[in-house]
Tab-separated table of C-alpha atoms in Angstrom:
chain	number	residue	atom	x	y	z
L	1	MET	CA	128.119	121.653	44.240
L	2	LEU	CA	126.716	122.318	47.706
L	3	SER	CA	129.030	119.830	49.293
L	4	LYS	CA	132.087	121.550	47.861
L	5	PHE	CA	130.884	124.863	49.479
L	6	PHE	CA	131.125	123.292	52.970
L	7	ILE	CA	134.317	121.363	52.261
L	8	TYR	CA	136.134	124.601	51.518
L	9	ARG	CA	134.471	126.462	54.430
L	10	PRO	CA	134.783	124.109	57.396
L	11	LYS	CA	134.398	126.797	60.072
L	12	PHE	CA	131.005	127.718	58.553
L	13	ALA	CA	130.072	124.060	58.580
L	14	PHE	CA	131.044	123.685	62.217
L	15	VAL	CA	129.003	126.717	63.289
L	16	ILE	CA	125.863	125.338	61.545
L	17	SER	CA	126.370	121.900	63.098
L	18	ILE	CA	126.781	123.441	66.623
L	19	VAL	CA	123.634	125.639	66.112
L	20	LEU	CA	121.522	122.594	64.922
L	21	ALA	CA	122.776	120.586	67.946
L	22	LEU	CA	121.828	123.331	70.324
L	23	ILE	CA	118.331	123.770	68.792
L	24	GLY	CA	117.883	119.909	69.043
L	25	ALA	CA	118.844	119.828	72.628
L	26	VAL	CA	116.438	122.636	73.555
L	27	ALA	CA	113.647	120.966	71.508
L	28	ILE	CA	114.156	117.691	73.318
L	29	LYS	CA	113.833	119.431	76.741
L	30	MET	CA	110.626	121.255	75.617
L	31	MET	CA	108.998	118.528	73.540
L	32	PRO	CA	106.187	116.648	75.327
L	33	VAL	CA	106.585	112.967	75.936
L	34	SER	CA	103.399	112.259	73.831
L	35	ASP	CA	105.351	113.446	70.763
L	36	TYR	CA	108.063	110.778	71.291
L	37	PRO	CA	108.093	108.063	68.569
L	38	ASP	CA	106.346	104.793	69.452
L	39	ILE	CA	108.946	102.247	70.417
L	40	THR	CA	106.492	99.388	71.418
L	41	PRO	CA	105.426	96.974	68.759
L	42	PRO	CA	101.676	96.460	68.475
L	43	VAL	CA	100.436	93.011	69.745
L	44	ILE	CA	97.228	91.182	68.621
L	45	ASN	CA	95.838	88.547	70.919
L	46	VAL	CA	93.969	85.417	69.974
L	47	VAL	CA	92.048	83.782	72.821
L	48	ALA	CA	90.180	80.465	72.702
L	49	VAL	CA	88.758	78.119	75.334
L	50	TYR	CA	88.457	74.235	75.229
L	51	PRO	CA	86.791	73.228	78.466
L	52	GLY	CA	88.132	70.053	80.117
L	53	ALA	CA	91.095	69.694	77.806
L	54	SER	CA	94.707	69.432	78.896
L	55	ALA	CA	97.430	71.761	77.826
L	56	GLU	CA	98.876	69.120	75.403
L	57	THR	CA	95.437	68.587	73.875
L	58	ILE	CA	94.851	72.293	73.314
L	59	GLU	CA	98.260	72.794	71.826
L	60	SER	CA	97.802	69.980	69.308
L	61	VAL	CA	94.169	70.498	68.442
L	62	VAL	CA	93.581	74.201	68.815
L	63	GLY	CA	97.011	75.867	68.759
L	64	ALA	CA	98.400	73.975	65.881
L	65	ALA	CA	95.440	74.865	63.624
L	66	ILE	CA	95.427	78.569	64.475
L	67	GLU	CA	99.160	79.101	64.437
L	68	ALA	CA	99.473	77.375	61.065
L	69	GLU	CA	97.045	79.918	59.529
L	70	VAL	CA	98.298	83.033	61.439
L	71	ASN	CA	101.973	82.318	60.682
L	72	GLY	CA	103.283	84.665	57.981
L	73	VAL	CA	100.616	87.388	58.369
L	74	ASP	CA	101.771	90.765	56.966
L	75	ASP	CA	104.339	92.624	58.980
L	76	MET	CA	104.547	89.992	61.672
L	77	LEU	CA	107.690	89.694	63.832
L	78	TYR	CA	107.037	86.645	65.974
L	79	MET	CA	104.308	84.677	67.730
L	80	ASP	CA	104.069	83.477	71.416
L	81	SER	CA	101.456	80.999	72.417
L	82	ARG	CA	100.404	79.616	75.777
L	83	ALA	CA	98.105	76.630	76.570
L	84	ALA	CA	97.050	75.921	80.211
L	85	ASN	CA	95.328	72.922	81.896
L	86	ASP	CA	92.284	75.021	82.716
L	87	GLY	CA	91.349	74.915	78.943
L	88	SER	CA	92.494	78.367	77.989
L	89	TYR	CA	94.669	79.126	74.953
L	90	ARG	CA	96.275	82.528	74.148
L	91	LEU	CA	98.287	83.510	71.136
L	92	GLN	CA	100.156	86.782	71.017
L	93	VAL	CA	101.214	88.034	67.547
L	94	THR	CA	103.796	90.845	67.542
L	95	PHE	CA	104.161	93.126	64.568
L	96	ASN	CA	106.733	95.594	63.335
L	97	ILE	CA	106.893	99.001	64.928
L	98	GLY	CA	104.725	101.367	63.005
L	99	THR	CA	102.258	98.789	61.841
L	100	ASP	CA	98.610	99.905	62.066
L	101	PRO	CA	97.022	98.012	64.918
L	102	ASP	CA	93.647	98.016	63.385
L	103	MET	CA	94.881	96.719	60.037
L	104	ALA	CA	96.925	94.117	61.928
L	105	GLN	CA	93.826	92.938	63.861
L	106	VAL	CA	91.837	92.648	60.602
L	107	ASN	CA	94.604	90.490	59.070
L	108	VAL	CA	94.892	88.262	62.024
L	109	GLN	CA	91.032	87.939	62.247
L	110	ASN	CA	90.962	86.777	58.539
L	111	ARG	CA	93.634	84.208	59.202
L	112	VAL	CA	91.820	82.903	62.271
L	113	SER	CA	88.567	82.676	60.371
L	114	ALA	CA	90.195	80.273	57.969
L	115	ALA	CA	91.167	78.004	60.885
L	116	LEU	CA	87.714	77.922	62.546
L	117	PRO	CA	86.473	74.905	60.484
L	118	LEU	CA	89.492	72.963	61.759
L	119	LEU	CA	88.678	73.489	65.485
L	120	PRO	CA	86.403	71.394	67.644
L	121	ALA	CA	82.739	72.363	67.787
L	122	VAL	CA	82.954	73.164	71.471
L	123	VAL	CA	85.739	75.740	70.851
L	124	ASN	CA	83.634	77.395	68.023
L	125	SER	CA	80.600	77.575	70.307
L	126	MET	CA	82.673	79.189	73.126
L	127	GLY	CA	83.989	81.733	70.584
L	128	VAL	CA	87.527	82.659	69.436
L	129	GLN	CA	88.348	86.263	70.389
L	130	VAL	CA	90.777	88.508	68.459
L	131	PHE	CA	91.681	91.787	70.011
L	132	LYS	CA	94.526	94.275	70.313
L	133	ALA	CA	96.176	94.806	73.719
L	134	SER	CA	99.622	95.327	75.075
L	135	SER	CA	101.399	92.459	76.763
L	136	ASP	CA	102.189	94.684	79.747
L	137	THR	CA	99.850	95.060	82.614
L	138	LEU	CA	98.756	98.727	83.116
L	139	MET	CA	96.806	98.205	86.342
L	140	ALA	CA	95.507	95.526	88.725
L	141	LEU	CA	92.309	95.861	90.763
L	142	ALA	CA	91.262	93.759	93.700
L	143	VAL	CA	87.739	93.851	95.033
L	144	HIS	CA	87.317	92.244	98.450
L	145	SER	CA	84.935	91.912	101.386
L	146	PRO	CA	86.576	93.037	104.642
L	147	ASN	CA	84.008	91.264	106.790
L	148	ASP	CA	84.028	88.058	104.666
L	149	THR	CA	80.461	88.695	103.695
L	150	TYR	CA	80.799	87.512	100.149
L	151	SER	CA	82.732	84.577	98.606
L	152	GLU	CA	85.308	84.926	95.810
L	153	THR	CA	82.708	83.605	93.267
L	154	HIS	CA	80.185	86.240	94.300
L	155	LEU	CA	82.875	89.005	94.024
L	156	ASN	CA	84.010	87.776	90.654
L	157	THR	CA	80.390	87.788	89.359
L	158	TRP	CA	79.804	91.310	90.699
L	159	VAL	CA	82.969	92.535	89.027
L	160	GLU	CA	82.036	90.965	85.655
L	161	ILE	CA	78.569	92.560	85.815
L	162	ASN	CA	79.354	96.030	87.193
L	163	LEU	CA	82.963	96.842	86.460
L	164	GLN	CA	84.445	94.928	83.546
L	165	ASP	CA	82.263	96.256	80.857
L	166	ARG	CA	82.610	99.872	82.076
L	167	LEU	CA	86.314	99.544	82.194
L	168	ALA	CA	86.531	98.074	78.677
L	169	ARG	CA	84.746	101.171	77.279
L	170	ILE	CA	87.392	103.535	78.598
L	171	PRO	CA	89.622	104.854	75.771
L	172	GLY	CA	92.987	103.251	75.944
L	173	VAL	CA	92.019	100.062	77.694
L	174	GLY	CA	93.006	97.046	75.561
L	175	ASP	CA	91.920	94.087	77.636
L	176	THR	CA	90.383	93.295	81.009
L	177	ASN	CA	90.787	89.861	82.525
L	178	VAL	CA	89.178	88.624	85.747
L	179	LEU	CA	91.571	86.056	87.359
L	180	GLY	CA	89.033	83.997	89.139
L	181	THR	CA	85.848	82.006	88.858
L	182	SER	CA	82.196	82.924	88.467
L	183	TYR	CA	78.965	81.052	89.116
L	184	ALA	CA	78.076	78.023	86.970
L	185	MET	CA	75.767	75.035	87.174
L	186	ARG	CA	77.953	71.986	88.066
L	187	ILE	CA	76.711	68.516	86.976
L	188	TRP	CA	78.890	65.856	88.659
L	189	LEU	CA	78.171	62.540	86.782
L	190	ASP	CA	78.258	59.258	88.689
L	191	VAL	CA	79.925	56.774	86.340
L	192	ASP	CA	78.625	53.780	88.316
L	193	LYS	CA	75.032	54.860	88.055
L	194	MET	CA	75.508	55.637	84.384
L	195	LYS	CA	76.992	52.219	83.744
L	196	ALA	CA	74.103	50.562	85.578
L	197	LEU	CA	71.469	52.535	83.540
L	198	ASN	CA	73.376	52.254	80.315
L	199	VAL	CA	73.768	56.024	79.855
L	200	THR	CA	76.600	57.772	78.078
L	201	THR	CA	78.033	61.169	78.490
L	202	SER	CA	77.088	62.184	74.972
L	203	GLU	CA	73.429	61.430	75.771
L	204	VAL	CA	73.624	63.664	78.759
L	205	ARG	CA	75.316	66.384	76.845
L	206	GLN	CA	72.785	66.250	74.034
L	207	ALA	CA	69.864	66.235	76.521
L	208	LEU	CA	71.256	69.382	78.165
L	209	ILE	CA	71.624	71.138	74.846
L	210	ASP	CA	68.106	70.177	73.628
L	211	GLN	CA	66.238	70.884	76.834
L	212	ASN	CA	68.150	73.982	77.911
L	213	ALA	CA	67.465	76.161	74.800
L	214	GLN	CA	65.132	79.078	74.278
L	215	SER	CA	63.294	79.028	70.981
L	216	PRO	CA	60.961	81.705	69.639
L	217	ALA	CA	57.281	80.823	70.007
L	218	GLY	CA	55.934	83.178	67.336
L	219	GLN	CA	52.728	85.215	67.589
L	220	LEU	CA	48.959	84.890	67.346
L	221	GLY	CA	46.971	87.015	65.008
L	222	ALA	CA	49.533	87.720	62.282
L	223	THR	CA	48.230	89.666	59.283
L	224	VAL	CA	48.696	86.694	56.971
L	225	VAL	CA	45.980	84.748	58.917
L	226	SER	CA	43.012	87.015	58.247
L	227	ASP	CA	42.233	90.626	57.519
L	228	ASP	CA	39.692	91.037	60.270
L	229	VAL	CA	42.156	90.137	63.057
L	230	SER	CA	42.500	93.267	65.359
L	231	PHE	CA	45.235	92.100	67.690
L	232	GLN	CA	48.620	90.506	67.446
L	233	ILE	CA	49.704	88.659	70.556
L	234	PRO	CA	53.454	87.543	70.917
L	235	LEU	CA	53.902	84.133	72.413
L	236	LEU	CA	56.526	83.838	75.185
L	237	GLY	CA	58.224	80.543	75.576
L	238	GLU	CA	60.063	79.129	78.564
L	239	GLU	CA	63.412	80.691	79.179
L	240	ARG	CA	66.615	78.722	79.744
L	241	LEU	CA	66.939	76.801	83.049
L	242	THR	CA	68.357	78.657	85.964
L	243	ASP	CA	68.166	76.596	89.234
L	244	VAL	CA	69.178	73.099	90.331
L	245	ASP	CA	65.657	71.634	90.412
L	246	GLU	CA	65.127	72.583	86.667
L	247	PHE	CA	68.329	70.899	85.574
L	248	ALA	CA	67.617	67.853	87.785
L	249	SER	CA	64.345	67.358	85.929
L	250	ILE	CA	65.957	67.034	82.493
L	251	MET	CA	65.135	63.772	80.867
L	252	VAL	CA	68.148	62.028	79.475
L	253	LYS	CA	66.532	59.054	77.882
L	254	THR	CA	63.625	56.555	77.956
L	255	ASP	CA	64.461	53.037	79.006
L	256	ALA	CA	63.296	49.880	77.179
L	257	ASP	CA	60.573	49.301	79.868
L	258	GLY	CA	59.170	52.781	79.357
L	259	SER	CA	60.743	54.315	82.477
L	260	ASN	CA	62.437	57.790	82.092
L	261	ILE	CA	65.959	58.470	83.256
L	262	TYR	CA	66.572	61.994	84.550
L	263	VAL	CA	69.821	63.885	85.274
L	264	SER	CA	69.102	63.658	89.015
L	265	ASP	CA	69.282	59.771	88.638
L	266	ILE	CA	72.918	59.792	87.496
L	267	ALA	CA	74.525	63.022	88.721
L	268	ASP	CA	74.763	65.451	91.662
L	269	ILE	CA	73.878	68.991	90.725
L	270	GLU	CA	74.943	72.179	92.505
L	271	MET	CA	75.428	75.874	91.799
L	272	GLY	CA	79.348	76.088	91.947
L	273	ASN	CA	82.270	77.644	90.156
L	274	ASP	CA	82.809	77.498	86.474
L	275	ARG	CA	86.347	76.226	87.114
L	276	TYR	CA	88.414	75.255	90.105
L	277	GLU	CA	92.000	75.630	88.769
L	278	SER	CA	92.523	79.161	90.155
L	279	TYR	CA	91.715	81.421	92.988
L	280	ALA	CA	92.502	84.993	94.166
L	281	ARG	CA	93.521	86.135	97.662
L	282	LEU	CA	94.171	89.621	99.206
L	283	ASN	CA	95.920	89.439	102.517
L	284	GLY	CA	94.780	85.861	102.856
L	285	LYS	CA	91.130	86.592	102.146
L	286	PRO	CA	88.934	85.919	99.185
L	287	ALA	CA	89.004	88.599	96.598
L	288	SER	CA	88.316	89.289	92.908
L	289	LEU	CA	91.434	90.170	90.983
L	290	MET	CA	91.351	91.968	87.622
L	291	THR	CA	94.214	92.939	85.373
L	292	ILE	CA	93.928	95.784	82.777
L	293	SER	CA	96.129	95.931	79.730
L	294	LEU	CA	96.841	99.013	77.631
L	295	ALA	CA	95.763	99.320	73.994
L	296	PRO	CA	98.647	99.733	71.398
L	297	GLY	CA	99.531	103.399	71.053
L	298	ALA	CA	97.430	104.544	74.042
L	299	ASN	CA	98.780	106.952	76.662
L	300	ALA	CA	99.273	105.092	79.944
L	301	LEU	CA	98.931	108.189	82.090
L	302	GLN	CA	95.657	109.330	80.547
L	303	THR	CA	94.242	105.831	80.618
L	304	GLY	CA	95.272	105.278	84.204
L	305	ALA	CA	93.711	108.618	85.207
L	306	ALA	CA	90.461	107.753	83.489
L	307	ILE	CA	90.275	104.399	85.226
L	308	LYS	CA	90.812	105.951	88.622
L	309	GLU	CA	88.162	108.609	87.826
L	310	MET	CA	85.596	105.927	86.890
L	311	LEU	CA	86.393	104.038	90.095
L	312	ALA	CA	85.988	107.225	92.138
L	313	GLU	CA	82.544	107.615	90.574
L	314	THR	CA	81.471	104.207	91.640
L	315	PRO	CA	79.187	104.510	94.769
L	316	TRP	CA	81.284	102.321	97.097
L	317	HIS	CA	79.686	103.985	100.088
L	318	MET	CA	76.461	102.212	98.986
L	319	ILE	CA	78.150	98.872	98.935
L	320	TRP	CA	79.115	98.655	102.686
L	321	THR	CA	80.573	95.079	102.456
L	322	MET	CA	82.867	95.658	99.480
L	323	ARG	CA	86.049	97.584	99.055
L	324	ILE	CA	88.520	98.014	96.137
L	325	ARG	CA	92.336	98.321	95.968
L	326	SER	CA	94.386	99.188	92.885
L	327	THR	CA	97.949	99.075	91.887
L	328	SER	CA	99.369	100.661	88.809
L	329	PRO	CA	102.971	99.645	88.240
L	330	THR	CA	103.164	101.268	84.814
L	331	SER	CA	101.395	104.576	85.295
L	332	SER	CA	103.067	105.218	88.730
L	333	LYS	CA	106.615	104.675	87.215
L	334	ILE	CA	106.057	107.009	84.193
L	335	PRO	CA	105.806	110.317	86.102
L	336	LEU	CA	108.878	109.352	88.104
L	337	ALA	CA	110.753	108.781	84.901
L	338	ILE	CA	109.622	112.001	83.440
L	339	SER	CA	110.555	114.050	86.462
L	340	GLN	CA	114.010	112.333	86.540
L	341	ARG	CA	114.544	113.164	82.864
L	342	ARG	CA	113.685	116.800	83.495
L	343	PHE	CA	115.930	116.894	86.563
L	344	TRP	CA	118.929	115.552	84.691
L	345	SER	CA	118.144	117.806	81.756
L	346	ARG	CA	118.345	120.813	84.126
L	347	GLN	CA	121.512	119.613	85.732
L	348	TYR	CA	123.165	119.029	82.277
L	349	TRP	CA	122.324	122.612	81.231
């Protein structure tokens, strides 16, 4: 027996143990950090929006249905959900260490799909997102206007159009979230006028849906009409409404006396923010704040360097009234930790 060989030769066993310990110590010192085992469990996020609903309503109507289906998904450790009064809902599902994040996302997506018929139509129309991202923030970006040339809403809209999609395409980025508001058409209903004209909110909503839609108009001269037609002309219909006057001219209903009731008769219309529950400030001035989360298994140093390289390539010198500031709590601490580990390793040896 091999065990009996080492039992009767303890000194030989001690020498082998010491040699193996020395080889392991040297290997730890020389092994790159990227080869260390992953100790962070993968996290899958489920995000939904229910405009106008309170946190209690979202939790009972949206959260209960989704969590009942997602609960018990393969290799799940625990779930953590958050509902806010701004209409947002986020569920974070944490899995066992070593679970494939892609397969975990597919499993969660299948469970969420089973809960979609139970959700309100508004939530389904806004979309329920399922994506993989770490719960820790990799980096935060703030775009501001030093001369107060632009408002926070304008800055947020600029970031969503010019930065957010580019950052999301960088390998290692799991999620990008703009913590602010963007432009939206606000229709403030006057309940007294609605009561006098016998108009309900459901009638206003249905009128907005019906008259703010873009439908295909077809084409003239299709081949099924006649063989001697030489040209095919596509028909272009009206696009969706874009300004205040177009929304004001939406007809809500026709009264019994034949008169038409328009949105401008019962509401005040303006180009405002999509929500008013949050705002961002940098040194007391309006700014657009974005947080960036790391994808499961991604390298924080490489991802942070790629983000900074992309920001450096952005022609900020052409945007005279905008500046950007960034802070990276994760990627800035990792090099310090690595240098300290190497220092103590040298001191020990």
